[in-house]
Amino acid sequence: MKSKIVVVGAGPVGLAFALGAAALRNTEVTLIERQTLSLARTSEHFDTRVYALSPGSKIFLSHLNVWQKLPAARVTDVDAMQVWGDDLANESQIKFEENVAVAHIVEHAALMNALIDSLQTRDNIRVVTNTSVSAISDLQTPRQLTLSNGIEMTADLIVGADGARSATRDLAGITAKKFDYESDGIVANFHIEKPHGNVARQWFSGDSVSGKSILAYLPLPNQQISIVWSVAKIHANGLLALNAEAFASATAEAGQHALGKLTPASKVARISLQKLTARDWVQPGLALIGDAAHAIHPMAGQGANLGFADSRVLLGALQNRSALSVMGDRRVLRGYERARREDAASMGAATHGLRALYLSDAAIAKRVRNQGLNVLNRMPLVKALVMNHAMK
Ligand SMILES: Cc1cc2nc3c(=O)[nH]c(=O)nc-3n(C[C@H](O)[C@H](O)[C@H](O)COP(=O)(O)OP(=O)(O)OC[C@H]3O[C@@H](n4cnc5c(N)ncnc54)[C@H](O)[C@@H]3O)c2cc1C
């Protein structure tokens, strides 16, 4: 008999997992998505939602035959990073080995198109859209689901990939520890006057307009950049009230005019920021992956990378389970949780801690953060750690 896997949530992480799961022996997959799922039209405008994908994510997506479907003209390699603390005169350049891209900037729409296109080549994935989950049975396996359209189904394994506000997590009775950053991630794209040189730039600084903020410039093709500006809500309201030109000037100013004049290339959008960790990631017949299990501050651009690593490790655990164990075996799923929890927790703690250090007014914190950013390049161990995480 075939094993039945139900994946809830067709974001990047759920789609990638569903593709990998469909390749497991004797398995059929049902993918449930609350919204419609269709190929986005790519235009000359770039999506404002972009991911800095690690070399590890690239390898995983290549194994799924998804990376090959990304149009080369819409992917930008990042060859180096420059970071400034609030001592703006002191920049710290983090250089990586030559010819090794530390990340690849990929638009959400292009990534989703490649994933959805791959989905259509699989005949053992059933996609149910415009539907969510309204009930999940208790801990007995196989588990039963009731969908919002009234349909009931049975699953050997339910995989919750439905993002930070996961209904799967809630319906399974799993609580989550949450921290509201009371900040927004403001995202927008700009045409730039000077070439970005495939360098990602980040400023831990601020002024009277943005308060203490964290601004990232991510390189895009065609002399453009995408920004993620993490700003306290009170300042975000002010920035979003500016007209397009004034917002572009404020963004250029906060980035020390490093790329000359910025000209708006998109609308400006905001995303509320929070940190979240699910108390349990697994139950008999159920596992959480991606933002449903953990959400972190976007300053390190690692959220989707962590989610792809979850997918990869869970697929490995399912593939390598003993012939006697069933798909939703709690011991198999616990192996996944053990393998992944520490990695996600350490990245969450690192971004959380760096933000707290940055926001602290204490003189010692100021010295540590400026010198800390500055010495990064001269400390092989720290650099190796950064590198190591980037490669995952
Ligand atoms: C400003 C910002 C910048 C970021 N930049 C980066 C970056 O550079 N690199 C990086 O790796 N990460 C980045 N991230 C993090 C990244 O966006 C997330 O980690 C990633 O989107 C998580 O993917 P996911 O598939 O787990 O969840 P989501 O992308 O949230 O997808 C969840 C899916 O589930 C669906 N869904 C929700 N509820 C239900 C339901 N009840 N039933 C059915 N379907 C449901 C949703 O419609 C959606 O399709 C950033 C985040 C922010 C806020």
Coordinates of C-alpha atoms and ligand atoms in Angstrom, one line a residue:
M1 CA 0.0 0.0 0.0
K2 CA 1.2 3.5 -0.8
S3 CA 2.2 5.9 2.1
K4 CA 0.2 9.1 2.1
I5 CA 1.9 12.4 2.9
V6 CA -0.2 15.5 3.2
V7 CA 1.8 18.8 3.0
V8 CA -0.1 21.9 4.2
G9 CA 1.3 25.1 2.7
A10 CA 2.7 25.6 -0.8
G11 CA 5.3 28.3 0.0
P12 CA 8.9 27.7 -1.1
V13 CA 9.6 25.2 1.7
G14 CA 6.4 23.2 1.4
L15 CA 6.7 23.0 -2.4
A16 CA 10.3 21.8 -2.2
F17 CA 9.4 19.2 0.4
A18 CA 6.5 18.0 -1.7
L19 CA 8.7 17.5 -4.7
G20 CA 11.3 15.6 -2.7
A21 CA 8.5 13.5 -1.0
A22 CA 7.0 12.5 -4.4
A23 CA 10.4 10.9 -5.2
L24 CA 10.3 8.7 -2.1
R25 CA 9.4 5.0 -2.7
N26 CA 5.7 4.1 -2.9
T27 CA 4.4 7.5 -1.8
E28 CA 1.6 9.7 -2.8
V29 CA 1.5 13.4 -1.9
T30 CA -1.4 15.8 -1.4
L31 CA -0.5 19.5 -1.2
I32 CA -3.0 21.9 0.4
E33 CA -2.7 25.6 -0.2
R34 CA -5.0 28.3 1.1
Q35 CA -4.4 30.6 -1.9
T36 CA -4.4 29.9 -5.7
L37 CA -1.2 28.5 -7.1
S38 CA -0.3 29.7 -10.5
L39 CA 2.8 30.6 -12.5
A40 CA 3.5 34.3 -12.0
R41 CA 4.1 36.5 -14.9
T42 CA 7.7 37.7 -14.8
S43 CA 8.1 41.2 -16.1
E44 CA 11.0 43.6 -16.5
H45 CA 10.2 44.5 -12.9
F46 CA 11.8 42.4 -10.2
D47 CA 9.8 41.0 -7.3
T48 CA 10.4 43.0 -4.1
R49 CA 10.4 39.7 -2.1
V50 CA 13.8 38.2 -2.7
Y51 CA 15.8 35.4 -1.0
A52 CA 19.6 35.3 -0.4
L53 CA 19.9 31.6 -1.0
S54 CA 22.9 29.7 0.3
P55 CA 25.1 27.4 -1.7
G56 CA 23.5 24.6 0.3
S57 CA 20.0 25.6 -0.8
K58 CA 21.2 25.8 -4.4
I59 CA 22.5 22.2 -4.1
F60 CA 19.2 21.0 -2.6
L61 CA 17.1 22.8 -5.3
S62 CA 19.4 21.4 -8.0
H63 CA 18.8 17.9 -6.8
L64 CA 15.1 18.6 -7.1
N65 CA 15.8 19.8 -10.6
V66 CA 14.3 23.2 -9.7
W67 CA 17.5 25.4 -9.7
Q68 CA 18.0 24.5 -13.4
K69 CA 14.6 26.1 -14.1
L70 CA 15.5 29.5 -12.7
P71 CA 16.2 31.9 -15.6
A72 CA 19.9 32.8 -15.3
A73 CA 19.1 36.4 -16.0
R74 CA 17.1 36.7 -12.8
V75 CA 19.7 35.2 -10.4
T76 CA 22.5 37.3 -9.0
D77 CA 25.6 35.9 -7.3
V78 CA 26.9 37.6 -4.1
D79 CA 30.7 37.5 -4.1
A80 CA 31.3 39.6 -1.0
M81 CA 29.6 41.4 1.9
Q82 CA 30.3 44.8 3.4
V83 CA 29.0 45.6 6.9
W84 CA 29.0 48.9 8.8
G85 CA 28.4 49.3 12.5
D86 CA 27.2 52.7 13.9
D87 CA 30.8 53.9 13.7
L88 CA 30.2 54.5 10.0
A89 CA 33.8 55.4 9.1
N90 CA 34.7 51.8 10.0
E91 CA 33.5 49.4 7.4
S92 CA 34.2 45.7 7.6
Q93 CA 34.5 43.9 4.3
I94 CA 33.9 40.1 4.6
K95 CA 35.7 38.6 1.6
F96 CA 35.2 35.0 0.6
E97 CA 37.3 32.8 -1.5
E98 CA 37.6 34.0 -5.0
N99 CA 35.1 32.6 -7.5
V100 CA 32.9 31.3 -4.6
A101 CA 29.5 32.9 -4.4
V102 CA 28.4 33.2 -0.8
A103 CA 24.8 33.5 -1.8
H104 CA 22.5 33.8 -4.7
I105 CA 19.8 36.5 -4.8
V106 CA 16.6 34.9 -6.3
E107 CA 13.2 36.6 -6.6
H108 CA 10.2 34.9 -4.8
A109 CA 8.2 34.9 -8.1
A110 CA 11.0 33.2 -10.1
L111 CA 11.6 30.6 -7.4
M112 CA 7.9 29.8 -7.1
N113 CA 7.6 29.5 -10.9
A114 CA 10.5 27.0 -11.0
L115 CA 8.9 25.0 -8.1
I116 CA 5.4 25.0 -9.6
D117 CA 6.7 24.1 -13.0
S118 CA 8.5 21.1 -11.4
L119 CA 5.4 20.1 -9.6
Q120 CA 3.5 19.7 -12.9
T121 CA 6.0 17.0 -14.0
R122 CA 5.0 14.7 -11.1
D123 CA 1.8 12.6 -11.4
N124 CA 1.9 11.5 -7.7
I125 CA 1.3 15.0 -6.3
R126 CA -2.3 16.1 -5.9
V127 CA -2.7 19.8 -5.4
V128 CA -5.8 21.2 -3.6
T129 CA -5.8 25.0 -3.6
N130 CA -8.0 27.7 -2.1
T131 CA -8.5 25.4 0.9
S132 CA -7.1 25.3 4.4
V133 CA -7.1 22.7 7.2
S134 CA -9.9 23.1 9.7
A135 CA -9.3 20.0 12.0
I136 CA -6.6 17.5 12.7
S137 CA -7.3 14.3 14.7
D138 CA -5.6 13.4 17.9
L139 CA -2.2 11.6 18.2
Q140 CA -3.3 8.3 16.8
T141 CA -1.8 7.4 13.4
P142 CA -2.7 7.5 10.6
R143 CA -4.0 11.0 11.2
Q144 CA -7.2 12.4 9.9
L145 CA -7.6 15.9 8.4
T146 CA -10.7 17.9 7.7
L147 CA -10.3 20.6 5.1
S148 CA -12.2 23.9 5.0
N149 CA -14.3 22.6 2.1
G150 CA -15.5 19.7 4.3
I151 CA -13.4 17.0 2.6
E152 CA -11.8 14.5 5.0
M153 CA -8.6 12.7 4.4
T154 CA -6.2 10.3 6.1
A155 CA -2.4 10.8 6.2
D156 CA 0.5 8.6 7.4
L157 CA 2.3 11.9 7.7
I158 CA 1.1 15.5 7.8
V159 CA 3.8 18.1 7.1
G160 CA 3.0 21.6 8.3
A161 CA 4.7 24.0 6.0
D162 CA 2.1 26.8 6.4
G163 CA 4.4 29.6 7.6
A164 CA 4.8 31.4 10.9
R165 CA 1.0 31.6 11.6
S166 CA 0.7 27.8 11.0
A167 CA -2.8 26.4 11.4
T168 CA -1.3 22.9 11.4
R169 CA 0.7 23.8 14.4
D170 CA -2.3 25.2 16.3
L171 CA -4.7 22.4 15.3
A172 CA -2.2 19.9 16.5
G173 CA -2.1 21.6 19.8
I174 CA 1.5 22.7 19.6
T175 CA 2.3 26.0 21.2
A176 CA 5.0 28.4 20.0
K177 CA 7.3 30.8 21.9
K178 CA 6.9 34.1 20.1
F179 CA 8.8 37.4 20.3
D180 CA 7.3 40.4 18.6
Y181 CA 10.2 42.7 17.3
E182 CA 7.6 45.6 17.0
S183 CA 9.4 46.3 13.8
D184 CA 8.7 46.0 10.1
G185 CA 10.9 44.7 7.3
I186 CA 10.5 47.4 4.6
V187 CA 11.2 46.0 1.1
A188 CA 11.6 47.8 -2.2
N189 CA 13.7 47.7 -5.3
F190 CA 15.8 50.6 -6.8
H191 CA 17.7 51.4 -9.9
I192 CA 21.2 52.4 -8.8
E193 CA 23.6 55.0 -10.2
K194 CA 26.9 53.1 -9.5
P195 CA 27.4 49.4 -10.1
H196 CA 26.9 47.1 -7.0
G197 CA 29.8 44.9 -8.0
N198 CA 27.9 41.8 -6.7
V199 CA 28.4 43.0 -3.1
A200 CA 25.7 42.7 -0.5
R201 CA 25.9 45.7 1.9
Q202 CA 24.5 46.1 5.4
W203 CA 24.3 49.0 7.8
F204 CA 23.7 48.7 11.5
S205 CA 23.0 52.4 11.9
G206 CA 20.3 55.0 11.9
D207 CA 19.2 58.6 12.1
S208 CA 16.2 60.7 13.1
V209 CA 14.2 59.4 10.2
S210 CA 14.7 55.6 10.6
G211 CA 15.7 55.4 14.3
K212 CA 18.1 52.6 15.0
S213 CA 17.7 50.4 11.9
I214 CA 19.3 47.6 9.9
L215 CA 19.5 48.2 6.2
A216 CA 20.5 45.7 3.6
Y217 CA 21.2 46.4 -0.1
L218 CA 21.1 43.1 -2.1
P219 CA 22.4 43.1 -5.6
L220 CA 19.9 42.4 -8.5
P221 CA 20.6 42.2 -12.2
N222 CA 20.3 45.2 -14.5
Q223 CA 21.9 47.8 -12.2
Q224 CA 19.3 47.3 -9.5
I225 CA 19.1 46.4 -5.9
S226 CA 16.5 45.1 -3.5
I227 CA 16.5 46.5 0.0
V228 CA 15.4 45.0 3.4
W229 CA 15.2 47.8 6.0
S230 CA 14.3 46.6 9.5
V231 CA 12.8 49.6 11.3
A232 CA 10.9 50.1 14.5
K233 CA 7.1 50.4 13.7
I234 CA 7.0 54.0 14.8
H235 CA 9.7 55.0 12.3
A236 CA 8.4 52.6 9.6
N237 CA 5.1 54.5 9.6
G238 CA 7.0 57.7 9.0
L239 CA 9.1 56.2 6.2
L240 CA 6.1 54.7 4.5
A241 CA 4.3 58.0 4.6
L242 CA 7.1 59.5 2.4
N243 CA 6.5 59.8 -1.4
A244 CA 8.5 57.5 -3.7
E245 CA 11.3 60.0 -4.3
A246 CA 11.7 61.0 -0.7
F247 CA 11.8 57.4 0.4
A248 CA 14.5 56.7 -2.2
S249 CA 16.5 59.7 -0.9
A250 CA 16.1 58.4 2.7
T251 CA 17.3 54.9 1.6
A252 CA 20.3 56.4 -0.2
E253 CA 21.2 58.5 2.8
A254 CA 21.0 55.6 5.2
G255 CA 23.3 53.7 2.9
Q256 CA 25.8 56.5 2.8
H257 CA 25.2 57.0 -0.9
A258 CA 27.3 54.0 -1.5
L259 CA 25.6 53.3 -4.9
G260 CA 24.9 57.0 -5.8
K261 CA 21.4 58.1 -6.5
L262 CA 18.6 55.6 -6.0
T263 CA 15.5 55.7 -8.3
P264 CA 12.4 53.8 -7.4
A265 CA 11.9 50.5 -9.3
S266 CA 9.0 49.1 -7.4
K267 CA 6.3 49.8 -4.8
V268 CA 7.4 49.8 -1.1
A269 CA 6.0 47.0 1.1
R270 CA 6.3 46.2 4.8
I271 CA 6.3 42.8 6.6
S272 CA 5.9 42.5 10.4
L273 CA 8.9 40.9 12.1
Q274 CA 8.8 38.2 14.8
K275 CA 10.9 35.4 16.2
L276 CA 9.1 32.2 16.8
T277 CA 10.0 28.6 17.9
A278 CA 7.5 25.8 18.0
R279 CA 7.7 23.9 21.3
D280 CA 7.6 20.6 19.5
W281 CA 8.4 20.1 15.9
V282 CA 7.0 16.6 15.6
Q283 CA 4.2 14.4 16.9
P284 CA 3.4 10.8 15.8
G285 CA 2.4 11.3 12.1
L286 CA 3.1 15.0 12.0
A287 CA 6.1 17.3 11.4
L288 CA 6.6 21.0 11.1
I289 CA 9.1 22.5 8.7
G290 CA 10.2 26.1 7.7
D291 CA 8.6 29.1 9.3
A292 CA 5.9 26.9 10.8
A293 CA 8.6 25.5 13.1
H294 CA 10.8 28.6 13.5
A295 CA 10.9 32.2 12.3
I296 CA 13.8 34.5 12.8
H297 CA 14.8 38.1 12.2
P298 CA 15.6 38.6 8.5
M299 CA 18.9 40.5 9.1
A300 CA 20.9 37.4 8.2
G301 CA 18.6 36.4 5.3
Q302 CA 18.5 32.8 6.5
G303 CA 14.8 32.0 7.0
A304 CA 14.2 30.2 3.7
N305 CA 17.6 28.5 3.9
L306 CA 16.8 27.0 7.2
G307 CA 13.4 25.8 5.8
F308 CA 15.1 24.1 2.8
A309 CA 17.6 22.4 5.2
D310 CA 14.6 21.2 7.2
S311 CA 13.0 19.7 4.1
R312 CA 16.3 18.1 3.1
V313 CA 16.9 16.5 6.5
L314 CA 13.3 15.3 6.9
L315 CA 13.3 13.7 3.4
G316 CA 16.6 12.0 4.3
A317 CA 15.1 10.7 7.6
L318 CA 12.1 9.3 5.7
Q319 CA 14.2 7.8 3.0
N320 CA 16.6 6.1 5.3
R321 CA 14.1 4.8 7.9
S322 CA 14.1 1.1 8.5
A323 CA 11.9 -1.1 6.4
L324 CA 9.8 -1.9 9.5
S325 CA 9.0 1.6 10.5
V326 CA 6.0 3.5 9.1
M327 CA 6.1 6.9 7.4
G328 CA 4.9 8.8 10.5
D329 CA 7.0 6.9 13.0
R330 CA 7.7 9.3 15.9
R331 CA 11.3 8.0 16.4
V332 CA 12.1 8.7 12.7
L333 CA 10.6 12.2 13.0
R334 CA 12.4 12.8 16.3
G335 CA 15.6 12.2 14.4
Y336 CA 14.7 15.0 12.1
E337 CA 13.9 17.3 15.0
R338 CA 17.1 16.6 16.8
A339 CA 19.2 17.1 13.6
R340 CA 17.6 20.5 12.8
R341 CA 16.5 22.2 16.1
E342 CA 20.0 23.3 17.2
D343 CA 20.9 24.8 13.8
A344 CA 17.7 26.9 13.7
A345 CA 18.0 27.8 17.4
S346 CA 21.6 29.0 17.0
M347 CA 20.8 31.1 14.0
G348 CA 17.8 32.5 15.8
A349 CA 19.8 33.3 18.9
A350 CA 22.7 34.9 16.9
T351 CA 20.4 37.3 15.0
H352 CA 18.4 38.0 18.2
G353 CA 21.6 38.7 20.2
L354 CA 23.2 40.8 17.5
R355 CA 20.1 42.9 17.3
A356 CA 19.9 43.3 21.1
L357 CA 23.6 44.3 21.2
Y358 CA 23.0 46.8 18.5
L359 CA 20.0 48.4 20.2
S360 CA 21.9 48.7 23.5
D361 CA 23.1 52.2 24.4
A362 CA 25.8 50.9 26.7
A363 CA 29.2 52.1 25.7
I364 CA 30.7 48.6 26.1
A365 CA 28.0 47.2 23.7
K366 CA 28.9 50.0 21.2
R367 CA 32.6 49.1 21.3
V368 CA 32.0 45.4 21.1
R369 CA 29.6 45.7 18.1
N370 CA 31.9 48.1 16.1
Q371 CA 35.0 46.2 16.8
G372 CA 33.1 42.9 16.5
L373 CA 32.0 43.7 13.0
N374 CA 35.4 45.1 12.2
V375 CA 37.5 42.1 13.3
L376 CA 35.2 39.6 11.6
N377 CA 37.5 39.4 8.6
R378 CA 40.6 38.9 10.7
M379 CA 39.2 36.1 12.8
P380 CA 39.4 32.9 10.8
L381 CA 37.2 31.0 13.3
V382 CA 34.3 33.5 13.2
K383 CA 34.6 33.8 9.5
A384 CA 34.6 30.1 9.1
L385 CA 31.4 29.9 11.2
V386 CA 29.8 32.6 9.1
M387 CA 30.9 30.7 6.0
N388 CA 29.8 27.4 7.4
H389 CA 26.3 28.7 8.0
A390 CA 26.2 30.4 4.6
M391 CA 27.0 27.0 3.0
K392 CA 24.2 25.1 4.7
Ligands
LIG1 C1 11.6 41.1 5.1 C2 12.0 39.7 5.0 C3 13.1 39.3 4.3 C4 13.6 38.0 4.2 N1 14.7 37.7 3.4 C5 15.1 36.4 3.4 C6 16.3 36.1 2.6 O1 17.0 36.9 2.0 N2 16.7 34.8 2.6 C7 16.0 33.8 3.3 O2 16.4 32.6 3.2 N3 14.9 34.1 4.0 C8 14.4 35.4 4.0 N4 13.3 35.7 4.7 C9 12.6 34.6 5.4 C10 11.7 33.9 4.4 O3 10.8 34.8 3.8 C11 10.9 32.8 5.1 O4 11.7 32.1 6.0 C12 10.3 31.8 4.1 O5 9.3 32.5 3.3 C13 9.6 30.7 4.8 O6 9.0 29.9 3.8 P1 7.8 28.9 4.2 O7 7.5 28.1 2.9 O8 8.2 28.1 5.4 O9 6.6 29.8 4.7 P2 5.8 30.9 3.8 O10 6.6 31.5 2.8 O11 5.1 31.7 4.8 O12 4.7 30.0 3.1 C14 3.6 29.4 3.8 C15 2.5 29.0 2.7 O13 1.4 28.3 3.4 C16 0.2 28.8 3.0 N5 -0.7 28.7 4.1 C17 -0.7 29.5 5.3 N6 -1.7 29.0 6.1 C18 -2.3 28.0 5.5 C19 -3.4 27.1 5.8 N7 -4.1 27.3 7.0 N8 -3.7 26.2 5.0 C20 -3.1 26.0 3.8 N9 -2.1 26.8 3.4 C21 -1.7 27.8 4.2 C22 0.5 30.3 2.6 O14 -0.5 30.8 1.7 C23 1.9 30.1 2.0 O15 1.8 29.8 0.6 C24 12.9 37.0 4.9 C25 11.7 37.3 5.6 C26 11.3 38.7 5.7 C27 10.1 39.0 6.6

